[in-house]
Amino acid sequence: EAQVTQNPRYLITVTGKKLTVTCSQNMNHEYMSWYRQDPGLGLRQIYYSMNVEVTDKGDVPEGYKVSRKEKRNFPLILESPSPNQTSLYFCASSTRTSGRETQYFGPGTRLLVL
Amino acid sequence: GESVGLHLPTLSVQEGDNSIINCAYSNSASDYFIWYKQESGKGPQFIIDIRSNMDKRQGQRVTVLLNKTVKHLSLQIAATQPGDSAVYFCAEKNSNDYKLSFGAGTTVTVRA
C-alpha cells in the first residue's frame, strides 16, 4: 500500500530536549515536505526537499532542521524544542506527472512541548 | 448552495444540498491549485486540482472553479453527504517552484 508514515504519532516532551520525528514514504517520490498545522493558520511549510541531499526552507523553518540522506526518509529534527513548537506536524511526499503534483500526507504527529 | 465569493471559516450544509467553498489566493504567479480534504484525526487528502490555463474542472461530485482575474478559487460539492464533513483547504503553487501555500481552511458540517 502506497503511504507516508510518521513516528511517533504523539509526543510530549520538555523544553530543550532534542527530538526527531521520522517520516518515510514507499512511493519513490522525489519531493518531500514538512508542515505544521495550528488552529486558524492552516498548514505552513517548514522545510522541503526536492531530492536526496537537496533541502530548502519553507515559510517557518526557525527552530527546525531536516536531512535527506535517502530518498524514502525525511526526518524532522528539533534541536532545542520550545513551547511555541507545540503543534500538529505533517510530512508529505509527491512526484510530478504530466504537470500535476499530488501530495500524499502522513497521519500527523501531535507534539506537546512543556 | 451556500454563500459565493466570501471565504467562511465554517459552513453548515443540509444533507443533499450543494456546497460551495471559497478561497482567495494571494500570489499572481501561482499557476497550479489544489483542494484538500482533512477529516478529523487524519492528514489532508487530495480532492481535485486545476491548472491556471483552465477555469473549470470536474471530478466525481466535485467541481473546481478558478477566476484568475480576482484570484478566487471555489470548490463545489454536489449532493453533500455526511461523509463530506471535514476541513477543506485550498493550496496554491507555481510550477517552477516547490513551495505549496495553504489557505486557512473551511470546516464543513453536514446536517442530517
mmCIF file with all atom_site columns, C-alpha atoms in Angstrom:
data_model
loop_
_atom_site.group_PDB
_atom_site.id
_atom_site.type_symbol
_atom_site.label_atom_id
_atom_site.label_alt_id
_atom_site.label_comp_id
_atom_site.label_asym_id
_atom_site.label_entity_id
_atom_site.label_seq_id
_atom_site.pdbx_PDB_ins_code
_atom_site.Cartn_x
_atom_site.Cartn_y
_atom_site.Cartn_z
_atom_site.occupancy
_atom_site.B_iso_or_equiv
_atom_site.pdbx_formal_charge
_atom_site.auth_seq_id
_atom_site.auth_comp_id
_atom_site.auth_asym_id
_atom_site.auth_atom_id
_atom_site.pdbx_PDB_model_num
ATOM 1   C CA . GLU A 1 1   ? 0.000   0.000  0.000   1.00 0.00 ? 1   GLU A CA 1
ATOM 2   C CA . ALA A 1 2   ? 1.324   3.417  -1.001  1.00 0.00 ? 2   ALA A CA 1
ATOM 3   C CA . GLN A 1 3   ? 1.719   5.503  2.103   1.00 0.00 ? 3   GLN A CA 1
ATOM 4   C CA . VAL A 1 4   ? 3.591   8.066  4.144   1.00 0.00 ? 4   VAL A CA 1
ATOM 5   C CA . THR A 1 5   ? 4.337   7.028  7.712   1.00 0.00 ? 5   THR A CA 1
ATOM 6   C CA . GLN A 1 6   ? 5.337   9.206  10.645  1.00 0.00 ? 6   GLN A CA 1
ATOM 7   C CA . ASN A 1 7   ? 6.641   8.301  14.073  1.00 0.00 ? 7   ASN A CA 1
ATOM 8   C CA . PRO A 1 8   ? 5.829   8.932  16.769  1.00 0.00 ? 8   PRO A CA 1
ATOM 9   C CA . ARG A 1 9   ? 2.155   9.862  16.363  1.00 0.00 ? 9   ARG A CA 1
ATOM 10  C CA . TYR A 1 10  ? 2.047   11.572 19.742  1.00 0.00 ? 10  TYR A CA 1
ATOM 11  C CA . LEU A 1 11  ? 4.878   13.053 21.761  1.00 0.00 ? 11  LEU A CA 1
ATOM 12  C CA . ILE A 1 12  ? 5.114   15.008 24.995  1.00 0.00 ? 12  ILE A CA 1
ATOM 13  C CA . THR A 1 13  ? 8.496   16.469 25.787  1.00 0.00 ? 13  THR A CA 1
ATOM 14  C CA . VAL A 1 14  ? 10.132  19.254 27.783  1.00 0.00 ? 14  VAL A CA 1
ATOM 15  C CA . THR A 1 15  ? 11.791  22.437 26.638  1.00 0.00 ? 15  THR A CA 1
ATOM 16  C CA . GLY A 1 16  ? 15.288  21.910 25.330  1.00 0.00 ? 16  GLY A CA 1
ATOM 17  C CA . LYS A 1 17  ? 15.232  18.133 24.932  1.00 0.00 ? 17  LYS A CA 1
ATOM 18  C CA . LYS A 1 18  ? 16.219  17.254 21.385  1.00 0.00 ? 18  LYS A CA 1
ATOM 19  C CA . LEU A 1 19  ? 13.764  15.167 19.434  1.00 0.00 ? 19  LEU A CA 1
ATOM 20  C CA . THR A 1 20  ? 13.361  13.684 15.976  1.00 0.00 ? 20  THR A CA 1
ATOM 21  C CA . VAL A 1 21  ? 10.155  12.913 14.141  1.00 0.00 ? 21  VAL A CA 1
ATOM 22  C CA . THR A 1 22  ? 10.677  10.363 11.414  1.00 0.00 ? 22  THR A CA 1
ATOM 23  C CA . CYS A 1 23  ? 8.942   10.317 8.042   1.00 0.00 ? 23  CYS A CA 1
ATOM 24  C CA . SER A 1 24  ? 9.114   7.589  5.454   1.00 0.00 ? 24  SER A CA 1
ATOM 25  C CA . GLN A 1 25  ? 7.414   7.064  2.085   1.00 0.00 ? 25  GLN A CA 1
ATOM 26  C CA . ASN A 1 26  ? 7.300   3.945  -0.081  1.00 0.00 ? 26  ASN A CA 1
ATOM 27  C CA . MET A 1 27  ? 6.314   5.584  -3.387  1.00 0.00 ? 27  MET A CA 1
ATOM 28  C CA . ASN A 1 28  ? 9.803   6.532  -4.602  1.00 0.00 ? 28  ASN A CA 1
ATOM 29  C CA . HIS A 1 29  ? 8.788   10.197 -4.609  1.00 0.00 ? 29  HIS A CA 1
ATOM 30  C CA . GLU A 1 30  ? 11.459  12.809 -5.205  1.00 0.00 ? 30  GLU A CA 1
ATOM 31  C CA . TYR A 1 31  ? 9.787   15.562 -3.253  1.00 0.00 ? 31  TYR A CA 1
ATOM 32  C CA . MET A 1 32  ? 9.107   15.554 0.485   1.00 0.00 ? 32  MET A CA 1
ATOM 33  C CA . SER A 1 33  ? 7.967   18.268 2.819   1.00 0.00 ? 33  SER A CA 1
ATOM 34  C CA . TRP A 1 34  ? 7.155   19.049 6.445   1.00 0.00 ? 34  TRP A CA 1
ATOM 35  C CA . TYR A 1 35  ? 4.248   21.193 7.590   1.00 0.00 ? 35  TYR A CA 1
ATOM 36  C CA . ARG A 1 36  ? 2.915   22.337 10.898  1.00 0.00 ? 36  ARG A CA 1
ATOM 37  C CA . GLN A 1 37  ? -0.769  22.910 11.484  1.00 0.00 ? 37  GLN A CA 1
ATOM 38  C CA . ASP A 1 38  ? -2.041  25.350 14.073  1.00 0.00 ? 38  ASP A CA 1
ATOM 39  C CA . PRO A 1 39  ? -5.637  26.449 14.743  1.00 0.00 ? 39  PRO A CA 1
ATOM 40  C CA . GLY A 1 40  ? -6.735  29.247 12.425  1.00 0.00 ? 40  GLY A CA 1
ATOM 41  C CA . LEU A 1 41  ? -3.448  29.211 10.498  1.00 0.00 ? 41  LEU A CA 1
ATOM 42  C CA . GLY A 1 42  ? -3.888  26.248 8.209   1.00 0.00 ? 42  GLY A CA 1
ATOM 43  C CA . LEU A 1 43  ? -0.781  24.325 7.178   1.00 0.00 ? 43  LEU A CA 1
ATOM 44  C CA . ARG A 1 44  ? 2.525   26.147 6.999   1.00 0.00 ? 44  ARG A CA 1
ATOM 45  C CA . GLN A 1 45  ? 5.531   24.670 5.287   1.00 0.00 ? 45  GLN A CA 1
ATOM 46  C CA . ILE A 1 46  ? 8.606   24.199 7.454   1.00 0.00 ? 46  ILE A CA 1
ATOM 47  C CA . TYR A 1 47  ? 11.145  22.594 5.109   1.00 0.00 ? 47  TYR A CA 1
ATOM 48  C CA . TYR A 1 48  ? 11.060  20.738 1.841   1.00 0.00 ? 48  TYR A CA 1
ATOM 49  C CA . SER A 1 49  ? 13.362  18.512 -0.134  1.00 0.00 ? 49  SER A CA 1
ATOM 50  C CA . MET A 1 50  ? 13.493  18.212 -3.905  1.00 0.00 ? 50  MET A CA 1
ATOM 51  C CA . ASN A 1 51  ? 15.601  15.062 -3.810  1.00 0.00 ? 51  ASN A CA 1
ATOM 52  C CA . VAL A 1 52  ? 18.350  13.310 -1.868  1.00 0.00 ? 52  VAL A CA 1
ATOM 53  C CA . GLU A 1 53  ? 20.719  15.799 -0.241  1.00 0.00 ? 53  GLU A CA 1
ATOM 54  C CA . VAL A 1 54  ? 18.683  18.756 -1.545  1.00 0.00 ? 54  VAL A CA 1
ATOM 55  C CA . THR A 1 55  ? 16.639  20.661 1.029   1.00 0.00 ? 55  THR A CA 1
ATOM 56  C CA . ASP A 1 56  ? 15.349  24.203 1.388   1.00 0.00 ? 56  ASP A CA 1
ATOM 57  C CA . LYS A 1 57  ? 13.494  26.356 3.883   1.00 0.00 ? 57  LYS A CA 1
ATOM 58  C CA . GLY A 1 58  ? 9.767   26.791 3.770   1.00 0.00 ? 58  GLY A CA 1
ATOM 59  C CA . ASP A 1 59  ? 7.812   29.578 5.417   1.00 0.00 ? 59  ASP A CA 1
ATOM 60  C CA . VAL A 1 60  ? 8.515   28.751 9.081   1.00 0.00 ? 60  VAL A CA 1
ATOM 61  C CA . PRO A 1 61  ? 11.920  26.999 9.322   1.00 0.00 ? 61  PRO A CA 1
ATOM 62  C CA . GLU A 1 62  ? 13.168  28.592 12.560  1.00 0.00 ? 62  GLU A CA 1
ATOM 63  C CA . GLY A 1 63  ? 13.915  26.022 15.254  1.00 0.00 ? 63  GLY A CA 1
ATOM 64  C CA . TYR A 1 64  ? 13.842  23.056 12.888  1.00 0.00 ? 64  TYR A CA 1
ATOM 65  C CA . LYS A 1 65  ? 16.346  21.011 10.916  1.00 0.00 ? 65  LYS A CA 1
ATOM 66  C CA . VAL A 1 66  ? 15.890  18.318 8.321   1.00 0.00 ? 66  VAL A CA 1
ATOM 67  C CA . SER A 1 67  ? 18.029  15.864 6.411   1.00 0.00 ? 67  SER A CA 1
ATOM 68  C CA . ARG A 1 68  ? 17.518  13.802 3.271   1.00 0.00 ? 68  ARG A CA 1
ATOM 69  C CA . LYS A 1 69  ? 20.169  11.101 3.131   1.00 0.00 ? 69  LYS A CA 1
ATOM 70  C CA . GLU A 1 70  ? 17.889  8.574  1.477   1.00 0.00 ? 70  GLU A CA 1
ATOM 71  C CA . LYS A 1 71  ? 15.034  9.082  -0.914  1.00 0.00 ? 71  LYS A CA 1
ATOM 72  C CA . ARG A 1 72  ? 12.444  7.434  1.286   1.00 0.00 ? 72  ARG A CA 1
ATOM 73  C CA . ASN A 1 73  ? 13.234  9.195  4.598   1.00 0.00 ? 73  ASN A CA 1
ATOM 74  C CA . PHE A 1 74  ? 12.926  12.820 5.634   1.00 0.00 ? 74  PHE A CA 1
ATOM 75  C CA . PRO A 1 75  ? 13.294  13.267 9.411   1.00 0.00 ? 75  PRO A CA 1
ATOM 76  C CA . LEU A 1 76  ? 12.375  16.495 11.186  1.00 0.00 ? 76  LEU A CA 1
ATOM 77  C CA . ILE A 1 77  ? 14.730  17.477 13.988  1.00 0.00 ? 77  ILE A CA 1
ATOM 78  C CA . LEU A 1 78  ? 14.034  19.863 16.832  1.00 0.00 ? 78  LEU A CA 1
ATOM 79  C CA . GLU A 1 79  ? 17.416  20.537 18.436  1.00 0.00 ? 79  GLU A CA 1
ATOM 80  C CA . SER A 1 80  ? 16.010  22.515 21.369  1.00 0.00 ? 80  SER A CA 1
ATOM 81  C CA . PRO A 1 81  ? 12.217  22.400 21.396  1.00 0.00 ? 81  PRO A CA 1
ATOM 82  C CA . SER A 1 82  ? 10.277  25.301 22.835  1.00 0.00 ? 82  SER A CA 1
ATOM 83  C CA . PRO A 1 83  ? 6.587   25.575 23.817  1.00 0.00 ? 83  PRO A CA 1
ATOM 84  C CA . ASN A 1 84  ? 5.781   27.558 20.654  1.00 0.00 ? 84  ASN A CA 1
ATOM 85  C CA . GLN A 1 85  ? 6.627   24.435 18.686  1.00 0.00 ? 85  GLN A CA 1
ATOM 86  C CA . THR A 1 86  ? 3.673   22.652 20.202  1.00 0.00 ? 86  THR A CA 1
ATOM 87  C CA . SER A 1 87  ? 1.702   21.777 17.112  1.00 0.00 ? 87  SER A CA 1
ATOM 88  C CA . LEU A 1 88  ? 0.421   19.103 14.761  1.00 0.00 ? 88  LEU A CA 1
ATOM 89  C CA . TYR A 1 89  ? 3.070   18.121 12.222  1.00 0.00 ? 89  TYR A CA 1
ATOM 90  C CA . PHE A 1 90  ? 2.533   16.545 8.827   1.00 0.00 ? 90  PHE A CA 1
ATOM 91  C CA . CYS A 1 91  ? 5.009   15.029 6.444   1.00 0.00 ? 91  CYS A CA 1
ATOM 92  C CA . ALA A 1 92  ? 4.126   14.811 2.752   1.00 0.00 ? 92  ALA A CA 1
ATOM 93  C CA . SER A 1 93  ? 5.647   13.388 -0.397  1.00 0.00 ? 93  SER A CA 1
ATOM 94  C CA . SER A 1 94  ? 4.877   13.895 -4.049  1.00 0.00 ? 94  SER A CA 1
ATOM 95  C CA . THR A 1 95  ? 6.019   13.444 -7.578  1.00 0.00 ? 95  THR A CA 1
ATOM 96  C CA . ARG A 1 96  ? 5.193   15.383 -10.723 1.00 0.00 ? 96  ARG A CA 1
ATOM 97  C CA . THR A 1 97  ? 3.357   13.639 -13.519 1.00 0.00 ? 97  THR A CA 1
ATOM 98  C CA . SER A 1 98  ? 2.181   15.456 -16.638 1.00 0.00 ? 98  SER A CA 1
ATOM 99  C CA . GLY A 1 99  ? 2.485   18.786 -14.882 1.00 0.00 ? 99  GLY A CA 1
ATOM 100 C CA . ARG A 1 100 ? 0.389   17.679 -11.954 1.00 0.00 ? 100 ARG A CA 1
ATOM 101 C CA . GLU A 1 101 ? 1.650   17.233 -8.451  1.00 0.00 ? 101 GLU A CA 1
ATOM 102 C CA . THR A 1 102 ? -0.301  15.249 -5.910  1.00 0.00 ? 102 THR A CA 1
ATOM 103 C CA . GLN A 1 103 ? 0.961   15.396 -2.362  1.00 0.00 ? 103 GLN A CA 1
ATOM 104 C CA . TYR A 1 104 ? 0.382   12.429 -0.104  1.00 0.00 ? 104 TYR A CA 1
ATOM 105 C CA . PHE A 1 105 ? 0.254   13.304 3.570   1.00 0.00 ? 105 PHE A CA 1
ATOM 106 C CA . GLY A 1 106 ? 1.184   11.217 6.560   1.00 0.00 ? 106 GLY A CA 1
ATOM 107 C CA . PRO A 1 107 ? -1.206  10.745 9.506   1.00 0.00 ? 107 PRO A CA 1
ATOM 108 C CA . GLY A 1 108 ? 0.348   13.526 11.576  1.00 0.00 ? 108 GLY A CA 1
ATOM 109 C CA . THR A 1 109 ? 2.411   13.817 14.762  1.00 0.00 ? 109 THR A CA 1
ATOM 110 C CA . ARG A 1 110 ? 0.941   15.735 17.644  1.00 0.00 ? 110 ARG A CA 1
ATOM 111 C CA . LEU A 1 111 ? 3.713   17.346 19.687  1.00 0.00 ? 111 LEU A CA 1
ATOM 112 C CA . LEU A 1 112 ? 3.378   18.993 23.088  1.00 0.00 ? 112 LEU A CA 1
ATOM 113 C CA . VAL A 1 113 ? 6.403   20.856 24.457  1.00 0.00 ? 113 VAL A CA 1
ATOM 114 C CA . LEU A 1 114 ? 6.161   21.684 28.155  1.00 0.00 ? 114 LEU A CA 1
ATOM 115 C CA . GLY B 2 1   ? -25.971 26.202 -2.285  1.00 0.00 ? 1   GLY B CA 1
ATOM 116 C CA . GLU B 2 2   ? -24.246 28.498 0.154   1.00 0.00 ? 2   GLU B CA 1
ATOM 117 C CA . SER B 2 3   ? -22.597 31.901 0.003   1.00 0.00 ? 3   SER B CA 1
ATOM 118 C CA . VAL B 2 4   ? -20.392 32.538 -3.010  1.00 0.00 ? 4   VAL B CA 1
ATOM 119 C CA . GLY B 2 5   ? -17.437 34.881 -3.177  1.00 0.00 ? 5   GLY B CA 1
ATOM 120 C CA . LEU B 2 6   ? -16.771 35.115 0.537   1.00 0.00 ? 6   LEU B CA 1
ATOM 121 C CA . HIS B 2 7   ? -14.390 32.884 2.427   1.00 0.00 ? 7   HIS B CA 1
ATOM 122 C CA . LEU B 2 8   ? -16.080 31.479 5.504   1.00 0.00 ? 8   LEU B CA 1
ATOM 123 C CA . PRO B 2 9   ? -14.194 29.557 8.186   1.00 0.00 ? 9   PRO B CA 1
ATOM 124 C CA . THR B 2 10  ? -17.238 27.350 8.776   1.00 0.00 ? 10  THR B CA 1
ATOM 125 C CA . LEU B 2 11  ? -20.055 26.130 6.580   1.00 0.00 ? 11  LEU B CA 1
ATOM 126 C CA . SER B 2 12  ? -23.157 24.227 7.670   1.00 0.00 ? 12  SER B CA 1
ATOM 127 C CA . VAL B 2 13  ? -24.949 22.372 4.896   1.00 0.00 ? 13  VAL B CA 1
ATOM 128 C CA . GLN B 2 14  ? -28.128 20.328 4.774   1.00 0.00 ? 14  GLN B CA 1
ATOM 129 C CA . GLU B 2 15  ? -27.552 16.782 3.573   1.00 0.00 ? 15  GLU B CA 1
ATOM 130 C CA . GLY B 2 16  ? -28.399 16.560 -0.115  1.00 0.00 ? 16  GLY B CA 1
ATOM 131 C CA . ASP B 2 17  ? -27.783 20.253 -0.803  1.00 0.00 ? 17  ASP B CA 1
ATOM 132 C CA . ASN B 2 18  ? -24.877 21.545 -2.853  1.00 0.00 ? 18  ASN B CA 1
ATOM 133 C CA . SER B 2 19  ? -21.925 23.112 -1.036  1.00 0.00 ? 19  SER B CA 1
ATOM 134 C CA . ILE B 2 20  ? -19.707 25.909 -2.257  1.00 0.00 ? 20  ILE B CA 1
ATOM 135 C CA . ILE B 2 21  ? -16.413 26.552 -0.512  1.00 0.00 ? 21  ILE B CA 1
ATOM 136 C CA . ASN B 2 22  ? -14.482 29.664 -1.433  1.00 0.00 ? 22  ASN B CA 1
ATOM 137 C CA . CYS B 2 23  ? -10.821 30.536 -1.342  1.00 0.00 ? 23  CYS B CA 1
ATOM 138 C CA . ALA B 2 24  ? -8.902  33.660 -2.221  1.00 0.00 ? 24  ALA B CA 1
ATOM 139 C CA . TYR B 2 25  ? -5.290  33.111 -3.204  1.00 0.00 ? 25  TYR B CA 1
ATOM 140 C CA . SER B 2 26  ? -2.572  35.683 -2.890  1.00 0.00 ? 26  SER B CA 1
ATOM 141 C CA . ASN B 2 27  ? 0.175   35.039 -5.424  1.00 0.00 ? 27  ASN B CA 1
ATOM 142 C CA . SER B 2 28  ? -0.409  36.166 -9.000  1.00 0.00 ? 28  SER B CA 1
ATOM 143 C CA . ALA B 2 29  ? 2.444   33.882 -10.076 1.00 0.00 ? 29  ALA B CA 1
ATOM 144 C CA . SER B 2 30  ? 0.620   30.770 -8.853  1.00 0.00 ? 30  SER B CA 1
ATOM 145 C CA . ASP B 2 31  ? -0.424  28.547 -11.736 1.00 0.00 ? 31  ASP B CA 1
ATOM 146 C CA . TYR B 2 32  ? -1.475  25.344 -10.028 1.00 0.00 ? 32  TYR B CA 1
ATOM 147 C CA . PHE B 2 33  ? -4.200  24.986 -7.423  1.00 0.00 ? 33  PHE B CA 1
ATOM 148 C CA . ILE B 2 34  ? -5.317  22.069 -5.312  1.00 0.00 ? 34  ILE B CA 1
ATOM 149 C CA . TRP B 2 35  ? -8.170  21.325 -2.956  1.00 0.00 ? 35  TRP B CA 1
ATOM 150 C CA . TYR B 2 36  ? -7.589  19.056 0.014   1.00 0.00 ? 36  TYR B CA 1
ATOM 151 C CA . LYS B 2 37  ? -9.999  17.444 2.447   1.00 0.00 ? 37  LYS B CA 1
ATOM 152 C CA . GLN B 2 38  ? -8.940  16.791 6.023   1.00 0.00 ? 38  GLN B CA 1
ATOM 153 C CA . GLU B 2 39  ? -11.055 14.537 8.193   1.00 0.00 ? 39  GLU B CA 1
ATOM 154 C CA . SER B 2 40  ? -10.718 14.576 11.944  1.00 0.00 ? 40  SER B CA 1
ATOM 155 C CA . GLY B 2 41  ? -7.504  12.924 13.104  1.00 0.00 ? 41  GLY B CA 1
ATOM 156 C CA . LYS B 2 42  ? -6.128  12.434 9.602   1.00 0.00 ? 42  LYS B CA 1
ATOM 157 C CA . GLY B 2 43  ? -3.787  14.129 7.199   1.00 0.00 ? 43  GLY B CA 1
ATOM 158 C CA . PRO B 2 44  ? -5.061  16.185 4.254   1.00 0.00 ? 44  PRO B CA 1
ATOM 159 C CA . GLN B 2 45  ? -6.232  14.175 1.277   1.00 0.00 ? 45  GLN B CA 1
ATOM 160 C CA . PHE B 2 46  ? -6.134  15.324 -2.350  1.00 0.00 ? 46  PHE B CA 1
ATOM 161 C CA . ILE B 2 47  ? -9.554  16.035 -3.866  1.00 0.00 ? 47  ILE B CA 1
ATOM 162 C CA . ILE B 2 48  ? -9.049  17.839 -7.156  1.00 0.00 ? 48  ILE B CA 1
ATOM 163 C CA . ASP B 2 49  ? -6.619  20.172 -8.849  1.00 0.00 ? 49  ASP B CA 1
ATOM 164 C CA . ILE B 2 50  ? -6.682  22.745 -11.613 1.00 0.00 ? 50  ILE B CA 1
ATOM 165 C CA . ARG B 2 51  ? -4.073  24.493 -13.684 1.00 0.00 ? 51  ARG B CA 1
ATOM 166 C CA . SER B 2 52  ? -4.251  28.185 -14.495 1.00 0.00 ? 52  SER B CA 1
ATOM 167 C CA . ASN B 2 53  ? -4.955  27.531 -18.187 1.00 0.00 ? 53  ASN B CA 1
ATOM 168 C CA . MET B 2 54  ? -8.371  26.211 -17.170 1.00 0.00 ? 54  MET B CA 1
ATOM 169 C CA . ASP B 2 55  ? -11.276 27.885 -15.396 1.00 0.00 ? 55  ASP B CA 1
ATOM 170 C CA . LYS B 2 56  ? -13.262 24.786 -14.522 1.00 0.00 ? 56  LYS B CA 1
ATOM 171 C CA . ARG B 2 57  ? -12.550 21.169 -13.778 1.00 0.00 ? 57  ARG B CA 1
ATOM 172 C CA . GLN B 2 58  ? -14.930 18.448 -12.712 1.00 0.00 ? 58  GLN B CA 1
ATOM 173 C CA . GLY B 2 59  ? -14.441 15.318 -10.710 1.00 0.00 ? 59  GLY B CA 1
ATOM 174 C CA . GLN B 2 60  ? -16.795 12.905 -9.075  1.00 0.00 ? 60  GLN B CA 1
ATOM 175 C CA . ARG B 2 61  ? -19.393 15.112 -7.321  1.00 0.00 ? 61  ARG B CA 1
ATOM 176 C CA . VAL B 2 62  ? -16.855 17.943 -7.115  1.00 0.00 ? 62  VAL B CA 1
ATOM 177 C CA . THR B 2 63  ? -16.144 20.898 -9.359  1.00 0.00 ? 63  THR B CA 1
ATOM 178 C CA . VAL B 2 64  ? -13.356 23.424 -9.007  1.00 0.00 ? 64  VAL B CA 1
ATOM 179 C CA . LEU B 2 65  ? -13.722 26.902 -10.490 1.00 0.00 ? 65  LEU B CA 1
ATOM 180 C CA . LEU B 2 66  ? -10.835 29.287 -10.975 1.00 0.00 ? 66  LEU B CA 1
ATOM 181 C CA . ASN B 2 67  ? -11.151 33.031 -11.540 1.00 0.00 ? 67  ASN B CA 1
ATOM 182 C CA . LYS B 2 68  ? -7.672  34.382 -12.140 1.00 0.00 ? 68  LYS B CA 1
ATOM 183 C CA . THR B 2 69  ? -8.885  37.933 -12.580 1.00 0.00 ? 69  THR B CA 1
ATOM 184 C CA . VAL B 2 70  ? -9.894  38.208 -8.932  1.00 0.00 ? 70  VAL B CA 1
ATOM 185 C CA . LYS B 2 71  ? -7.613  35.428 -7.666  1.00 0.00 ? 71  LYS B CA 1
ATOM 186 C CA . HIS B 2 72  ? -10.507 33.322 -6.473  1.00 0.00 ? 72  HIS B CA 1
ATOM 187 C CA . LEU B 2 73  ? -10.943 29.585 -6.283  1.00 0.00 ? 73  LEU B CA 1
ATOM 188 C CA . SER B 2 74  ? -14.047 27.640 -5.328  1.00 0.00 ? 74  SER B CA 1
ATOM 189 C CA . LEU B 2 75  ? -14.939 24.030 -4.671  1.00 0.00 ? 75  LEU B CA 1
ATOM 190 C CA . GLN B 2 76  ? -18.468 22.857 -5.323  1.00 0.00 ? 76  GLN B CA 1
ATOM 191 C CA . ILE B 2 77  ? -19.697 19.615 -3.819  1.00 0.00 ? 77  ILE B CA 1
ATOM 192 C CA . ALA B 2 78  ? -22.887 18.211 -5.296  1.00 0.00 ? 78  ALA B CA 1
ATOM 193 C CA . ALA B 2 79  ? -25.463 16.441 -3.126  1.00 0.00 ? 79  ALA B CA 1
ATOM 194 C CA . THR B 2 80  ? -23.455 16.832 0.063   1.00 0.00 ? 80  THR B CA 1
ATOM 195 C CA . GLN B 2 81  ? -23.271 13.703 2.209   1.00 0.00 ? 81  GLN B CA 1
ATOM 196 C CA . PRO B 2 82  ? -22.415 13.179 5.900   1.00 0.00 ? 82  PRO B CA 1
ATOM 197 C CA . GLY B 2 83  ? -19.028 11.805 4.833   1.00 0.00 ? 83  GLY B CA 1
ATOM 198 C CA . ASP B 2 84  ? -18.222 15.197 3.340   1.00 0.00 ? 84  ASP B CA 1
ATOM 199 C CA . SER B 2 85  ? -17.962 16.704 6.824   1.00 0.00 ? 85  SER B CA 1
ATOM 200 C CA . ALA B 2 86  ? -14.333 17.792 7.102   1.00 0.00 ? 86  ALA B CA 1
ATOM 201 C CA . VAL B 2 87  ? -11.992 20.752 6.853   1.00 0.00 ? 87  VAL B CA 1
ATOM 202 C CA . TYR B 2 88  ? -11.313 21.802 3.277   1.00 0.00 ? 88  TYR B CA 1
ATOM 203 C CA . PHE B 2 89  ? -8.118  23.587 2.280   1.00 0.00 ? 89  PHE B CA 1
ATOM 204 C CA . CYS B 2 90  ? -7.145  25.258 -0.947  1.00 0.00 ? 90  CYS B CA 1
ATOM 205 C CA . ALA B 2 91  ? -3.477  25.362 -1.853  1.00 0.00 ? 91  ALA B CA 1
ATOM 206 C CA . GLU B 2 92  ? -1.547  27.285 -4.486  1.00 0.00 ? 92  GLU B CA 1
ATOM 207 C CA . LYS B 2 93  ? 1.864   26.949 -6.067  1.00 0.00 ? 93  LYS B CA 1
ATOM 208 C CA . ASN B 2 94  ? 3.933   27.928 -9.034  1.00 0.00 ? 94  ASN B CA 1
ATOM 209 C CA . SER B 2 95  ? 5.015   25.095 -11.303 1.00 0.00 ? 95  SER B CA 1
ATOM 210 C CA . ASN B 2 96  ? 8.585   26.374 -11.274 1.00 0.00 ? 96  ASN B CA 1
ATOM 211 C CA . ASP B 2 97  ? 8.716   26.262 -7.502  1.00 0.00 ? 97  ASP B CA 1
ATOM 212 C CA . TYR B 2 98  ? 8.382   23.597 -4.853  1.00 0.00 ? 98  TYR B CA 1
ATOM 213 C CA . LYS B 2 99  ? 6.577   25.651 -2.247  1.00 0.00 ? 99  LYS B CA 1
ATOM 214 C CA . LEU B 2 100 ? 2.936   24.927 -1.600  1.00 0.00 ? 100 LEU B CA 1
ATOM 215 C CA . SER B 2 101 ? 0.921   27.554 0.290   1.00 0.00 ? 101 SER B CA 1
ATOM 216 C CA . PHE B 2 102 ? -2.303  26.619 2.040   1.00 0.00 ? 102 PHE B CA 1
ATOM 217 C CA . GLY B 2 103 ? -5.330  28.696 2.901   1.00 0.00 ? 103 GLY B CA 1
ATOM 218 C CA . ALA B 2 104 ? -6.743  28.769 6.438   1.00 0.00 ? 104 ALA B CA 1
ATOM 219 C CA . GLY B 2 105 ? -9.369  26.142 5.711   1.00 0.00 ? 105 GLY B CA 1
ATOM 220 C CA . THR B 2 106 ? -13.163 25.887 5.880   1.00 0.00 ? 106 THR B CA 1
ATOM 221 C CA . THR B 2 107 ? -14.868 23.482 8.264   1.00 0.00 ? 107 THR B CA 1
ATOM 222 C CA . VAL B 2 108 ? -17.891 21.900 6.594   1.00 0.00 ? 108 VAL B CA 1
ATOM 223 C CA . THR B 2 109 ? -20.572 20.335 8.774   1.00 0.00 ? 109 THR B CA 1
ATOM 224 C CA . VAL B 2 110 ? -23.347 18.349 7.124   1.00 0.00 ? 110 VAL B CA 1
ATOM 225 C CA . ARG B 2 111 ? -26.739 18.390 8.888   1.00 0.00 ? 111 ARG B CA 1
ATOM 226 C CA . ALA B 2 112 ? -28.892 15.295 8.626   1.00 0.00 ? 112 ALA B CA 1
#
